[in-house]
Amino acid sequence: MGRSLDASSARSTSSAITIIWALVACAAAGCGSSAPTPGGGMILPGEIETQNKSKAFASEHIRFEEITDFAGIDFVYKNGSEHDYSVILESLGGGVAVFDFDADGNLDLYFAQGGGFSETTSAGVKEIGIHGLPSLMLRGDGAGRFVDVTDLTRTKAGNFYSHGCHVGDYDADGFPDLLVTGYGGLQFFRNQGDGTFQEVTQEVGFTDTSWSTGVAWADFDEDGHLDCFVQHYVNWSFENDPHCGGPQEGLREICPPKLFKGLPDILYMSNGDGTFRDASLYAGLRNNTVDKRNDDGNGLGVIVGDVEMDGDLDIYVANDTTPNFLYVNDGTGAFEEVGRQNGVALDLEGESNGSMGVDIVDFDNDGDFDLWAANYEFESFALYRNQDNGYFRHYSNQAGISRLGDLFVGFGTAFFDADLDGDEDVVVANGHVVKYPTGTPLLQIPLLLENVEVQGQAYFNKVKFPDESYFSQVHMGRGLAIGDLDNDGRQDVIISNSSVDFAENASEERAVILRNTSIDPNHWLQVRLVGTATTRNGIGSILKLTTIRSDGTSREQLRIIKGGGTYLSQNDLRPTFGIPHGDTLQSLQITWPSKSEKTQVVTEFDWDQTLTIVEPREGG
């Protein structure tokens, strides 16, 4: 994530080398004949030059409208930047969770609030304290409007400086529970099913006190109970706070993560009785080896899915300026880290990136899952295409991602079918982390990339929005989540922006709600899974929708109920399929994540609905 100014400047030279190297490699591989090359090649209709010299295209269908005022939301994430300490803690920002906490069929929102600093003097010695601020729970009405129910639900949090909010039904009672991460540990709220929550952090065994960030809930040992993977960032404190100079004497810059040692991640395994144990050593997580040799993870994003398609759940970890991890599961909750050999640890130059947001997706509808990471400036966002059985190829050039340029600092990100045309598009929230960037803007536009077909291959175009659109304005984007807030079948986007308050820059931009108003005659199918033998929300389940085109050929779309994903945030767990006009429904296949790899096929259903599917019991 945050690099020093010198490092940023040095990367600009590296960026030029990257482009030349990528073009040579692409030519050698023959990819120029099948897809446009980055920064050149095929020019498509409607192509427009934008201010950052990447290409944008006016979409015929995709539309978004900001409805924050209509929604009744006035939330601003606080990071303490007004104190001008210029510490790395200020740079991470906060997340947003999208989930139905009261099981009324309407999505609700939770925003992590961050914190601030305070000074005290004792015996002539000044000490700086770090405190948390109350977070925000909002109840949705199903039409896109929300009301503050933080006090009623008892979910203020605020025990520490918070960053992330993550949802998992750990006790399988049908009411999702809430885990808040941040600087100082974890805060866990059990949903009591009556509209209120009870904090049970210590009771369940979440004893972590490190600087926590991303979380992924999933059943890693296939015992039917949710486990919890918790990421950690770096060992910063005010006692370990080096001075990093700004562009002028007397100005202080936020230090990069490479100046700090990474903190070990934790895997909490369920005991099956509502409590958890630290199974990091058994699981084989890096930073948790007995001799502590591996200390190279600065975790910010994590996603869980079956990348090998072998029936168990693997973990992809996005690290900031250090190689990303891919943990492949042996089915018992023990893992082998194979990021380098499987091709998802580094970029095309063999360099580690500043990776933040992550996702798992079958972007090309070829029947297996690919990986995605939003990266730092002067680094291409990384799309890793699954070649076979969990071995990947860096595919950003071939898919048009590299044509975006390298001027973005990407955070929250998610794949979803914005225009319901049968393939998944991607959205990214962007914004810088240092106070005085030299190569790219401090505030940055968000991106919506439309998945199109070019010469028979999946390819991404940056959508051009009207000048007054939120997507055409600059922001300090951080957490991002998607969910259908108004129950119209189109997934909406929620973004939590971070505060800026120093020198000539001051901004306390509130979080925004972007309603999907895309115009298209296509249909949709949203699926809600209810697990019985497996976990309640069916995390890790693979869904395959088969439709028949008008020409008689079949179209298959693959989705997975994701554990983790995006950045410090929680997407709605219900996947949505777009059904293009002219297609007819054939079947929906669900493969539940269990030792038996139970498969269920549904053939009698209609589109434009939320379909609830209950896992069949053994022998049922």
JSON list of C-alpha atoms in Angstrom, two decimals, residues 483-612:
[
{"chain": "A", "resi": 483, "resn": "GLY", "atom": "CA", "xyz": [-25.80, -5.98, -2.50]},
{"chain": "A", "resi": 484, "resn": "ASP", "atom": "CA", "xyz": [-29.31, -5.50, -3.88]},
{"chain": "A", "resi": 485, "resn": "LEU", "atom": "CA", "xyz": [-30.54, -2.84, -1.46]},
{"chain": "A", "resi": 486, "resn": "ASP", "atom": "CA", "xyz": [-33.89, -2.19, -3.17]},
{"chain": "A", "resi": 487, "resn": "ASN", "atom": "CA", "xyz": [-34.78, -5.76, -4.17]},
{"chain": "A", "resi": 488, "resn": "ASP", "atom": "CA", "xyz": [-34.96, -5.08, -7.91]},
{"chain": "A", "resi": 489, "resn": "GLY", "atom": "CA", "xyz": [-32.46, -7.77, -8.95]},
{"chain": "A", "resi": 490, "resn": "ARG", "atom": "CA", "xyz": [-29.67, -5.31, -9.72]},
{"chain": "A", "resi": 491, "resn": "GLN", "atom": "CA", "xyz": [-26.77, -5.18, -7.27]},
{"chain": "A", "resi": 492, "resn": "ASP", "atom": "CA", "xyz": [-25.95, -1.80, -5.83]},
{"chain": "A", "resi": 493, "resn": "VAL", "atom": "CA", "xyz": [-22.57, -0.46, -4.64]},
{"chain": "A", "resi": 494, "resn": "ILE", "atom": "CA", "xyz": [-21.75, 0.96, -1.20]},
{"chain": "A", "resi": 495, "resn": "ILE", "atom": "CA", "xyz": [-18.42, 2.76, -0.62]},
{"chain": "A", "resi": 496, "resn": "SER", "atom": "CA", "xyz": [-16.90, 3.99, 2.65]},
{"chain": "A", "resi": 497, "resn": "ASN", "atom": "CA", "xyz": [-14.54, 6.90, 1.98]},
{"chain": "A", "resi": 498, "resn": "SER", "atom": "CA", "xyz": [-11.70, 7.96, 4.25]},
{"chain": "A", "resi": 499, "resn": "SER", "atom": "CA", "xyz": [-11.02, 11.37, 5.79]},
{"chain": "A", "resi": 500, "resn": "VAL", "atom": "CA", "xyz": [-8.35, 13.80, 4.61]},
{"chain": "A", "resi": 501, "resn": "ASP", "atom": "CA", "xyz": [-7.35, 16.69, 6.86]},
{"chain": "A", "resi": 502, "resn": "PHE", "atom": "CA", "xyz": [-3.91, 18.26, 6.45]},
{"chain": "A", "resi": 503, "resn": "ALA", "atom": "CA", "xyz": [-2.27, 21.32, 4.89]},
{"chain": "A", "resi": 504, "resn": "GLU", "atom": "CA", "xyz": [-4.37, 22.55, 1.96]},
{"chain": "A", "resi": 505, "resn": "ASN", "atom": "CA", "xyz": [-6.28, 19.26, 1.74]},
{"chain": "A", "resi": 506, "resn": "ALA", "atom": "CA", "xyz": [-9.34, 18.80, 3.91]},
{"chain": "A", "resi": 507, "resn": "SER", "atom": "CA", "xyz": [-12.17, 16.41, 3.17]},
{"chain": "A", "resi": 508, "resn": "GLU", "atom": "CA", "xyz": [-14.60, 14.51, 5.32]},
{"chain": "A", "resi": 509, "resn": "GLU", "atom": "CA", "xyz": [-16.48, 12.82, 2.52]},
{"chain": "A", "resi": 510, "resn": "ARG", "atom": "CA", "xyz": [-19.33, 10.64, 3.65]},
{"chain": "A", "resi": 511, "resn": "ALA", "atom": "CA", "xyz": [-20.03, 7.09, 2.57]},
{"chain": "A", "resi": 512, "resn": "VAL", "atom": "CA", "xyz": [-22.14, 6.75, -0.58]},
{"chain": "A", "resi": 513, "resn": "ILE", "atom": "CA", "xyz": [-24.90, 4.52, -1.90]},
{"chain": "A", "resi": 514, "resn": "LEU", "atom": "CA", "xyz": [-24.82, 3.96, -5.66]},
{"chain": "A", "resi": 515, "resn": "ARG", "atom": "CA", "xyz": [-28.08, 2.50, -6.93]},
{"chain": "A", "resi": 516, "resn": "ASN", "atom": "CA", "xyz": [-27.79, 0.30, -9.98]},
{"chain": "A", "resi": 517, "resn": "THR", "atom": "CA", "xyz": [-30.19, 1.72, -12.57]},
{"chain": "A", "resi": 518, "resn": "SER", "atom": "CA", "xyz": [-28.74, -0.11, -15.56]},
{"chain": "A", "resi": 519, "resn": "ILE", "atom": "CA", "xyz": [-31.04, -0.27, -18.56]},
{"chain": "A", "resi": 520, "resn": "ASP", "atom": "CA", "xyz": [-31.41, -3.69, -20.10]},
{"chain": "A", "resi": 521, "resn": "PRO", "atom": "CA", "xyz": [-34.17, -6.18, -20.95]},
{"chain": "A", "resi": 522, "resn": "ASN", "atom": "CA", "xyz": [-32.25, -9.00, -19.27]},
{"chain": "A", "resi": 523, "resn": "HIS", "atom": "CA", "xyz": [-33.55, -11.14, -16.41]},
{"chain": "A", "resi": 524, "resn": "TRP", "atom": "CA", "xyz": [-31.92, -12.18, -13.14]},
{"chain": "A", "resi": 525, "resn": "LEU", "atom": "CA", "xyz": [-31.82, -14.92, -10.55]},
{"chain": "A", "resi": 526, "resn": "GLN", "atom": "CA", "xyz": [-30.64, -14.39, -6.99]},
{"chain": "A", "resi": 527, "resn": "VAL", "atom": "CA", "xyz": [-29.93, -17.45, -4.86]},
{"chain": "A", "resi": 528, "resn": "ARG", "atom": "CA", "xyz": [-30.07, -17.82, -1.09]},
{"chain": "A", "resi": 529, "resn": "LEU", "atom": "CA", "xyz": [-28.63, -21.05, 0.28]},
{"chain": "A", "resi": 530, "resn": "VAL", "atom": "CA", "xyz": [-29.60, -22.59, 3.62]},
{"chain": "A", "resi": 531, "resn": "GLY", "atom": "CA", "xyz": [-27.14, -25.22, 4.79]},
{"chain": "A", "resi": 532, "resn": "THR", "atom": "CA", "xyz": [-28.08, -28.12, 7.04]},
{"chain": "A", "resi": 533, "resn": "ALA", "atom": "CA", "xyz": [-25.10, -30.48, 7.21]},
{"chain": "A", "resi": 534, "resn": "THR", "atom": "CA", "xyz": [-22.77, -27.74, 5.98]},
{"chain": "A", "resi": 535, "resn": "THR", "atom": "CA", "xyz": [-22.57, -24.16, 7.27]},
{"chain": "A", "resi": 536, "resn": "ARG", "atom": "CA", "xyz": [-25.80, -22.17, 7.47]},
{"chain": "A", "resi": 537, "resn": "ASN", "atom": "CA", "xyz": [-25.07, -19.77, 4.58]},
{"chain": "A", "resi": 538, "resn": "GLY", "atom": "CA", "xyz": [-23.37, -22.43, 2.47]},
{"chain": "A", "resi": 539, "resn": "ILE", "atom": "CA", "xyz": [-20.06, -20.58, 2.29]},
{"chain": "A", "resi": 540, "resn": "GLY", "atom": "CA", "xyz": [-17.88, -22.36, -0.26]},
{"chain": "A", "resi": 541, "resn": "SER", "atom": "CA", "xyz": [-20.83, -23.78, -2.21]},
{"chain": "A", "resi": 542, "resn": "ILE", "atom": "CA", "xyz": [-20.40, -23.70, -5.99]},
{"chain": "A", "resi": 543, "resn": "LEU", "atom": "CA", "xyz": [-23.41, -22.78, -8.11]},
{"chain": "A", "resi": 544, "resn": "LYS", "atom": "CA", "xyz": [-23.66, -23.41, -11.86]},
{"chain": "A", "resi": 545, "resn": "LEU", "atom": "CA", "xyz": [-26.54, -21.92, -13.84]},
{"chain": "A", "resi": 546, "resn": "THR", "atom": "CA", "xyz": [-27.15, -23.39, -17.28]},
{"chain": "A", "resi": 547, "resn": "THR", "atom": "CA", "xyz": [-29.28, -21.55, -19.82]},
{"chain": "A", "resi": 548, "resn": "ILE", "atom": "CA", "xyz": [-29.97, -22.20, -23.50]},
{"chain": "A", "resi": 549, "resn": "ARG", "atom": "CA", "xyz": [-29.31, -19.44, -26.01]},
{"chain": "A", "resi": 550, "resn": "SER", "atom": "CA", "xyz": [-31.66, -18.74, -28.90]},
{"chain": "A", "resi": 551, "resn": "ASP", "atom": "CA", "xyz": [-29.29, -20.60, -31.24]},
{"chain": "A", "resi": 552, "resn": "GLY", "atom": "CA", "xyz": [-29.57, -23.78, -29.15]},
{"chain": "A", "resi": 553, "resn": "THR", "atom": "CA", "xyz": [-26.12, -23.62, -27.54]},
{"chain": "A", "resi": 554, "resn": "SER", "atom": "CA", "xyz": [-25.75, -23.70, -23.77]},
{"chain": "A", "resi": 555, "resn": "ARG", "atom": "CA", "xyz": [-24.40, -20.94, -21.54]},
{"chain": "A", "resi": 556, "resn": "GLU", "atom": "CA", "xyz": [-22.91, -21.84, -18.15]},
{"chain": "A", "resi": 557, "resn": "GLN", "atom": "CA", "xyz": [-22.21, -19.37, -15.35]},
{"chain": "A", "resi": 558, "resn": "LEU", "atom": "CA", "xyz": [-20.28, -20.24, -12.21]},
{"chain": "A", "resi": 559, "resn": "ARG", "atom": "CA", "xyz": [-20.58, -18.55, -8.82]},
{"chain": "A", "resi": 560, "resn": "ILE", "atom": "CA", "xyz": [-19.30, -19.38, -5.36]},
{"chain": "A", "resi": 561, "resn": "ILE", "atom": "CA", "xyz": [-20.56, -18.34, -1.94]},
{"chain": "A", "resi": 562, "resn": "LYS", "atom": "CA", "xyz": [-17.47, -16.41, -0.90]},
{"chain": "A", "resi": 563, "resn": "GLY", "atom": "CA", "xyz": [-15.73, -16.23, 2.42]},
{"chain": "A", "resi": 564, "resn": "GLY", "atom": "CA", "xyz": [-14.07, -12.82, 2.75]},
{"chain": "A", "resi": 565, "resn": "GLY", "atom": "CA", "xyz": [-13.34, -10.70, -0.30]},
{"chain": "A", "resi": 566, "resn": "THR", "atom": "CA", "xyz": [-13.21, -7.01, -1.23]},
{"chain": "A", "resi": 567, "resn": "TYR", "atom": "CA", "xyz": [-11.38, -4.83, 1.37]},
{"chain": "A", "resi": 568, "resn": "LEU", "atom": "CA", "xyz": [-12.27, -4.66, 5.09]},
{"chain": "A", "resi": 569, "resn": "SER", "atom": "CA", "xyz": [-15.88, -5.23, 4.01]},
{"chain": "A", "resi": 570, "resn": "GLN", "atom": "CA", "xyz": [-18.64, -7.79, 3.52]},
{"chain": "A", "resi": 571, "resn": "ASN", "atom": "CA", "xyz": [-20.66, -8.34, 0.35]},
{"chain": "A", "resi": 572, "resn": "ASP", "atom": "CA", "xyz": [-24.14, -9.82, 0.42]},
{"chain": "A", "resi": 573, "resn": "LEU", "atom": "CA", "xyz": [-23.65, -13.59, 0.42]},
{"chain": "A", "resi": 574, "resn": "ARG", "atom": "CA", "xyz": [-26.45, -14.21, -2.11]},
{"chain": "A", "resi": 575, "resn": "PRO", "atom": "CA", "xyz": [-25.02, -14.51, -5.64]},
{"chain": "A", "resi": 576, "resn": "THR", "atom": "CA", "xyz": [-26.92, -12.99, -8.56]},
{"chain": "A", "resi": 577, "resn": "PHE", "atom": "CA", "xyz": [-26.94, -14.41, -12.08]},
{"chain": "A", "resi": 578, "resn": "GLY", "atom": "CA", "xyz": [-27.73, -12.28, -15.11]},
{"chain": "A", "resi": 579, "resn": "ILE", "atom": "CA", "xyz": [-29.87, -14.03, -17.74]},
{"chain": "A", "resi": 580, "resn": "PRO", "atom": "CA", "xyz": [-29.45, -12.43, -21.17]},
{"chain": "A", "resi": 581, "resn": "HIS", "atom": "CA", "xyz": [-32.50, -11.71, -23.28]},
{"chain": "A", "resi": 582, "resn": "GLY", "atom": "CA", "xyz": [-33.34, -14.70, -25.46]},
{"chain": "A", "resi": 583, "resn": "ASP", "atom": "CA", "xyz": [-31.92, -17.32, -23.05]},
{"chain": "A", "resi": 584, "resn": "THR", "atom": "CA", "xyz": [-34.17, -19.95, -21.50]},
{"chain": "A", "resi": 585, "resn": "LEU", "atom": "CA", "xyz": [-33.56, -21.58, -18.12]},
{"chain": "A", "resi": 586, "resn": "GLN", "atom": "CA", "xyz": [-32.36, -25.17, -17.99]},
{"chain": "A", "resi": 587, "resn": "SER", "atom": "CA", "xyz": [-30.90, -25.98, -14.55]},
{"chain": "A", "resi": 588, "resn": "LEU", "atom": "CA", "xyz": [-29.18, -24.72, -11.43]},
{"chain": "A", "resi": 589, "resn": "GLN", "atom": "CA", "xyz": [-26.60, -27.05, -9.90]},
{"chain": "A", "resi": 590, "resn": "ILE", "atom": "CA", "xyz": [-25.34, -26.57, -6.33]},
{"chain": "A", "resi": 591, "resn": "THR", "atom": "CA", "xyz": [-22.27, -28.40, -5.05]},
{"chain": "A", "resi": 592, "resn": "TRP", "atom": "CA", "xyz": [-22.27, -28.11, -1.27]},
{"chain": "A", "resi": 593, "resn": "PRO", "atom": "CA", "xyz": [-18.86, -27.94, 0.47]},
{"chain": "A", "resi": 594, "resn": "SER", "atom": "CA", "xyz": [-18.63, -31.22, 2.32]},
{"chain": "A", "resi": 595, "resn": "LYS", "atom": "CA", "xyz": [-16.55, -34.37, 2.35]},
{"chain": "A", "resi": 596, "resn": "SER", "atom": "CA", "xyz": [-19.17, -36.06, 0.18]},
{"chain": "A", "resi": 597, "resn": "GLU", "atom": "CA", "xyz": [-19.24, -33.10, -2.30]},
{"chain": "A", "resi": 598, "resn": "LYS", "atom": "CA", "xyz": [-23.02, -33.32, -2.30]},
{"chain": "A", "resi": 599, "resn": "THR", "atom": "CA", "xyz": [-24.56, -32.08, -5.56]},
{"chain": "A", "resi": 600, "resn": "GLN", "atom": "CA", "xyz": [-28.12, -30.82, -5.88]},
{"chain": "A", "resi": 601, "resn": "VAL", "atom": "CA", "xyz": [-29.82, -29.99, -9.20]},
{"chain": "A", "resi": 602, "resn": "VAL", "atom": "CA", "xyz": [-32.87, -27.75, -9.49]},
{"chain": "A", "resi": 603, "resn": "THR", "atom": "CA", "xyz": [-34.81, -27.58, -12.75]},
{"chain": "A", "resi": 604, "resn": "GLU", "atom": "CA", "xyz": [-38.19, -26.11, -11.77]},
{"chain": "A", "resi": 605, "resn": "PHE", "atom": "CA", "xyz": [-37.70, -22.39, -11.12]},
{"chain": "A", "resi": 606, "resn": "ASP", "atom": "CA", "xyz": [-38.31, -19.04, -12.72]},
{"chain": "A", "resi": 607, "resn": "TRP", "atom": "CA", "xyz": [-36.24, -15.89, -13.21]},
{"chain": "A", "resi": 608, "resn": "ASP", "atom": "CA", "xyz": [-36.58, -12.44, -11.62]},
{"chain": "A", "resi": 609, "resn": "GLN", "atom": "CA", "xyz": [-36.77, -13.84, -8.10]},
{"chain": "A", "resi": 610, "resn": "THR", "atom": "CA", "xyz": [-34.72, -14.72, -5.04]},
{"chain": "A", "resi": 611, "resn": "LEU", "atom": "CA", "xyz": [-34.66, -18.50, -4.97]},
{"chain": "A", "resi": 612, "resn": "THR", "atom": "CA", "xyz": [-34.12, -20.11, -1.55]}
]
